Short mmCIF file of C-alpha atoms and ligand atoms in Angstrom, two decimals:
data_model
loop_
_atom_site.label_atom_id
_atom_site.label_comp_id
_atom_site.label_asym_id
_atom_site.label_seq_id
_atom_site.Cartn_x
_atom_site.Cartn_y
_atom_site.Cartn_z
CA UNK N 251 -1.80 17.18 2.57
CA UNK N 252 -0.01 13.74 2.66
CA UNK N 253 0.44 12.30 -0.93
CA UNK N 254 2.24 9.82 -2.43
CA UNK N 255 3.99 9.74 -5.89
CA UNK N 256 5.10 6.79 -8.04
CA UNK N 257 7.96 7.06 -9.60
CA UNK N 258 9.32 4.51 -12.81
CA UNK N 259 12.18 4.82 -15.19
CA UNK N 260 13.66 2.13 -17.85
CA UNK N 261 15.79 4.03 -20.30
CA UNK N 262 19.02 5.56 -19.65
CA UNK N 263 20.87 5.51 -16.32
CA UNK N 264 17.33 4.41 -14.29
CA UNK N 265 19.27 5.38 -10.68
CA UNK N 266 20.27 8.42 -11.51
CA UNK N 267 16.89 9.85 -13.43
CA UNK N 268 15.15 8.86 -9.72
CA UNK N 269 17.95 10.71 -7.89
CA UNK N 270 17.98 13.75 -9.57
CA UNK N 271 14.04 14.06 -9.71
CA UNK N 272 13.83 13.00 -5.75
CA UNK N 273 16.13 15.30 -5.28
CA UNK N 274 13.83 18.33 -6.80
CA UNK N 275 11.32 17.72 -4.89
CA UNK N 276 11.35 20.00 -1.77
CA UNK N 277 8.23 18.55 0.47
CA UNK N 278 9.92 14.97 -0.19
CA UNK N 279 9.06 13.59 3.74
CA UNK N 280 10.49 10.06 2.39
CA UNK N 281 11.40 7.53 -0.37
CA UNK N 282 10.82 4.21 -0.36
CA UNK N 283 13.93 1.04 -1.34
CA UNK N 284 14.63 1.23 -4.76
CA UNK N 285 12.84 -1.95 -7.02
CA UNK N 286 13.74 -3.68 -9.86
CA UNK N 287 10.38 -4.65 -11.51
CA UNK N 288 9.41 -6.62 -14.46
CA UNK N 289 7.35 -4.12 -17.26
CA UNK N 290 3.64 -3.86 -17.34
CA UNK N 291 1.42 -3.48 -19.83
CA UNK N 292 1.94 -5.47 -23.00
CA UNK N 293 4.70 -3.81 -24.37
CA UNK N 294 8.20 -5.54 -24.56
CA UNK N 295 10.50 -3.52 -22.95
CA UNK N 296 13.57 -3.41 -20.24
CA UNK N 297 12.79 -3.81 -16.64
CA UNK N 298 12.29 -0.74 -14.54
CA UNK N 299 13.64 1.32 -11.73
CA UNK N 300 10.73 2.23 -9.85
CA UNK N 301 10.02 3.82 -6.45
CA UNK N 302 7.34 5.45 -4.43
CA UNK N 303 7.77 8.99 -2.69
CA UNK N 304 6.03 10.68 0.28
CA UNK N 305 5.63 14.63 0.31
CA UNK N 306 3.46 16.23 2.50
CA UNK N 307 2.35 19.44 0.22
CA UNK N 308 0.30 22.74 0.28
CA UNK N 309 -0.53 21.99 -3.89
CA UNK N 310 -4.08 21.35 -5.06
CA UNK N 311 -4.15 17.68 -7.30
CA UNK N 312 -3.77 19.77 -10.30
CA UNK N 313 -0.66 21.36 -9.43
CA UNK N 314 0.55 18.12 -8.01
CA UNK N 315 0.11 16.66 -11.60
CA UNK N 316 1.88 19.46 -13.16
CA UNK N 317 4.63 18.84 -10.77
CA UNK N 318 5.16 15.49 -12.07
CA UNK N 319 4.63 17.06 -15.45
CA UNK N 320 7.42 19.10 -14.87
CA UNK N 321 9.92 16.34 -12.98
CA UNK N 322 9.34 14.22 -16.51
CA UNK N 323 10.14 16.78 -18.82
CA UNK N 324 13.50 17.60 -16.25
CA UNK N 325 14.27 14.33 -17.71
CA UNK N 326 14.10 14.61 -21.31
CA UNK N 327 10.59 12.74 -21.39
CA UNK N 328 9.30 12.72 -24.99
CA UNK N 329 5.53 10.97 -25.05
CA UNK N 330 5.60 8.66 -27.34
CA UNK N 331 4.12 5.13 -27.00
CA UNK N 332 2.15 4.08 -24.79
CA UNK N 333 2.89 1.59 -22.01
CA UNK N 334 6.27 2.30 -24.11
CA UNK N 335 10.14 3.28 -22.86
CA UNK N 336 10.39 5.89 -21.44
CA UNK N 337 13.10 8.36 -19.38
CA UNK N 338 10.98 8.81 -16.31
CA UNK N 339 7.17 8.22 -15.48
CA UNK N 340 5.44 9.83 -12.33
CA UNK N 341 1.95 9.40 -11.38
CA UNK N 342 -0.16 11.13 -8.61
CA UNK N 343 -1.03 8.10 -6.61
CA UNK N 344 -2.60 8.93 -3.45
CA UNK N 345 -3.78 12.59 -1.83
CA UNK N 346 -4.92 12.27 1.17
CA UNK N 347 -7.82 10.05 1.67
CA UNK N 348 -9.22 12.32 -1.21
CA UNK N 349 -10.88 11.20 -4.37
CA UNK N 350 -9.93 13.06 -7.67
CA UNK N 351 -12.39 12.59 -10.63
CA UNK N 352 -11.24 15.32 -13.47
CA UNK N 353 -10.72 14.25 -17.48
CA UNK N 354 -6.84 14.46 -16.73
CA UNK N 355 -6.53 13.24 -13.21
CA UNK N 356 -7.89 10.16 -11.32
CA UNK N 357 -6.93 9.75 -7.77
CA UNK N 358 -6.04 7.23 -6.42
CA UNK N 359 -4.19 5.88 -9.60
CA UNK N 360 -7.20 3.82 -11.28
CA UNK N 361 -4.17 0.86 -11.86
CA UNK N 362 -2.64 0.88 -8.87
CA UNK N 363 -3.61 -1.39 -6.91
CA UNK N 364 -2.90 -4.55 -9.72
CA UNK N 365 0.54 -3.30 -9.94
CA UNK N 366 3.41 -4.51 -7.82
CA UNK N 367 5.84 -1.87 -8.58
CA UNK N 368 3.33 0.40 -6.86
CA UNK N 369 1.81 -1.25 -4.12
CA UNK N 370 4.89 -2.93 -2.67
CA UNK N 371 6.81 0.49 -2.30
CA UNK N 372 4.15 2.06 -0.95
CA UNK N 373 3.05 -0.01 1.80
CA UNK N 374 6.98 0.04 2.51
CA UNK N 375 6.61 3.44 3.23
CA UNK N 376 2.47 3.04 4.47
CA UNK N 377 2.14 0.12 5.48
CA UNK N 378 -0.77 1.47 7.69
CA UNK N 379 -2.54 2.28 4.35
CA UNK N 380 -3.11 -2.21 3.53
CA UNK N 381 -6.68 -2.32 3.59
CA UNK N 382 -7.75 1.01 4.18
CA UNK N 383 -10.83 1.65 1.88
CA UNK N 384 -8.86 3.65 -0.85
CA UNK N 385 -7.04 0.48 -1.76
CA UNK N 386 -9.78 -2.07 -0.86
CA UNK N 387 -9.07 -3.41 -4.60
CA UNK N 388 -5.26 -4.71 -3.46
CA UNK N 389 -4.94 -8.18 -3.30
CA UNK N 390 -1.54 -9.63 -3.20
CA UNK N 391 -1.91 -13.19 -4.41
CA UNK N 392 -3.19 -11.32 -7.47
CA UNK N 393 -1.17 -8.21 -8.19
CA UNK N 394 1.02 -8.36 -11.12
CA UNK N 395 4.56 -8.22 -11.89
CA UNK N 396 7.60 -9.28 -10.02
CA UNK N 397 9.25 -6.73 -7.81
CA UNK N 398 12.89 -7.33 -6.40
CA UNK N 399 14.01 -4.89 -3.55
CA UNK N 400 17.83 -3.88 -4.64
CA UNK N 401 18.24 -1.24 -1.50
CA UNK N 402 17.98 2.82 -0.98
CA UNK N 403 17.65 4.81 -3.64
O1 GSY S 120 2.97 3.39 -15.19
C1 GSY S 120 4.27 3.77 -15.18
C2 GSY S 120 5.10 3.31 -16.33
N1 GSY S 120 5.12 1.85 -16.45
C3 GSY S 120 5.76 0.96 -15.67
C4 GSY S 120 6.56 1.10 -14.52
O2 GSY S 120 6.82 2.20 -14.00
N2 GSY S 120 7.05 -0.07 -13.98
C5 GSY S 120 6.76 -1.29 -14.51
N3 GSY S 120 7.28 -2.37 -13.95
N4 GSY S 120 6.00 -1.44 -15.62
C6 GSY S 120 5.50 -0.33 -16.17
N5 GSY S 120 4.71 -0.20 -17.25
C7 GSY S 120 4.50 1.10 -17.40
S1 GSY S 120 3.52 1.76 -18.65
#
C-alpha cells in the first residue's frame, strides 16, 4: 500500500529528530523538502520542523499507527499537552485511497487538509493527489499557517 506520513518536531535539535526517525523507517520510498512552519493550534509555542514521508508498506493502518507510536517514543516523546511542545509528532495521513474510521485512527488525517505544514509537503511529493476526492476539503487561499521551504531534509 502507498501511504503517507507527517512528520513535525519543535523541541530539541528539530533536524536531527526527523533524520534519525526517516532514517528508521525501512519502506521510506521518499521525503519531501524540509519546512519551517508557524505552530497550529492555539498554543504558543516555537515554530516547527515538519515534513511529509512516502513508504509503500505491507502494514495494516493499525500497525502503521503503532509504527509512528514507536518512531515518537525513539525520540523521547512524553504526551503531555495538547497541541503542546513536543520532541517529535507523526500522524498516519493517507493509506491508499482507503478510509479508516476506528476510535484511535481516522484516515485521512481529519485536520489535514486546513494545515499547511501538511498539505504543502505532500503535494511536493503528490502533487497528483490536488483534488483527488480524499482531499476535496483543500483549499489553498484558506489553509492555515505559513510554511517556508528551507531545502532536503
Ligand atoms: O499535528 C502535529 C503537531 N503540531 C504541529 C506541527 O507539526 N506543525 C505545526 N506547524 N503546528 C503544529 N501544531 C501541532 S499540534
Amino acid at each position: 500500500m502507498r501511504a503517507f506520513l507527517g512528520l513535525g518536531s519543535n523541541l530539541g535539535d528539530r533536524r536531527a529528530t526527523l533524520v534519525e526517525a526517516v532514517g528508521s523507517i525501512y519502506e521510506l520510498v521518499a521525503v519531501s523538502p524540509l519546512y519551517e512552519t508557524e505552530p497550529v493550534g492555539g498554543v504558543e509555542q516555537d515554530a516547527f520542523y515538519n515534513i511529509v514521508v512516502e513508504l509503500q508498506t505491507t502494514r495494516s493502518p493499525a500497525e502503521l499507527l503503532e509504527l509512528c507510536h514507536e518512531l515518537e517514543r525513539a525520540q523521547g516523546r512524553v504526551r503531555d499537552v495538547r497541541w503542546g511542545p513536543r520532541t517529535l509528532d507523526v500522524d498516519v495521513l493517507l493509506y491508499g485511497d482507503q478510509t479508516v474510521d476506528e476510535p484511535n485512527l481516522t484516515v485521512p488525517h481529519p485536520r489535514m487538509t486546513e494545515r499547511n505544514f501538511v498539505m504543502v509537503p505532500l503535494l511536493d511529493l503528490a502533487p497528483e493527489l490536488a483534488g483527488a476526492p480524499l482531499l476535496a476539503g483543500y483549499d489553498p487561499e484558506t489553509a492555515i499557517g505559513s510554511v517556508t521551504n528551507i531545502g532536503p531534509l
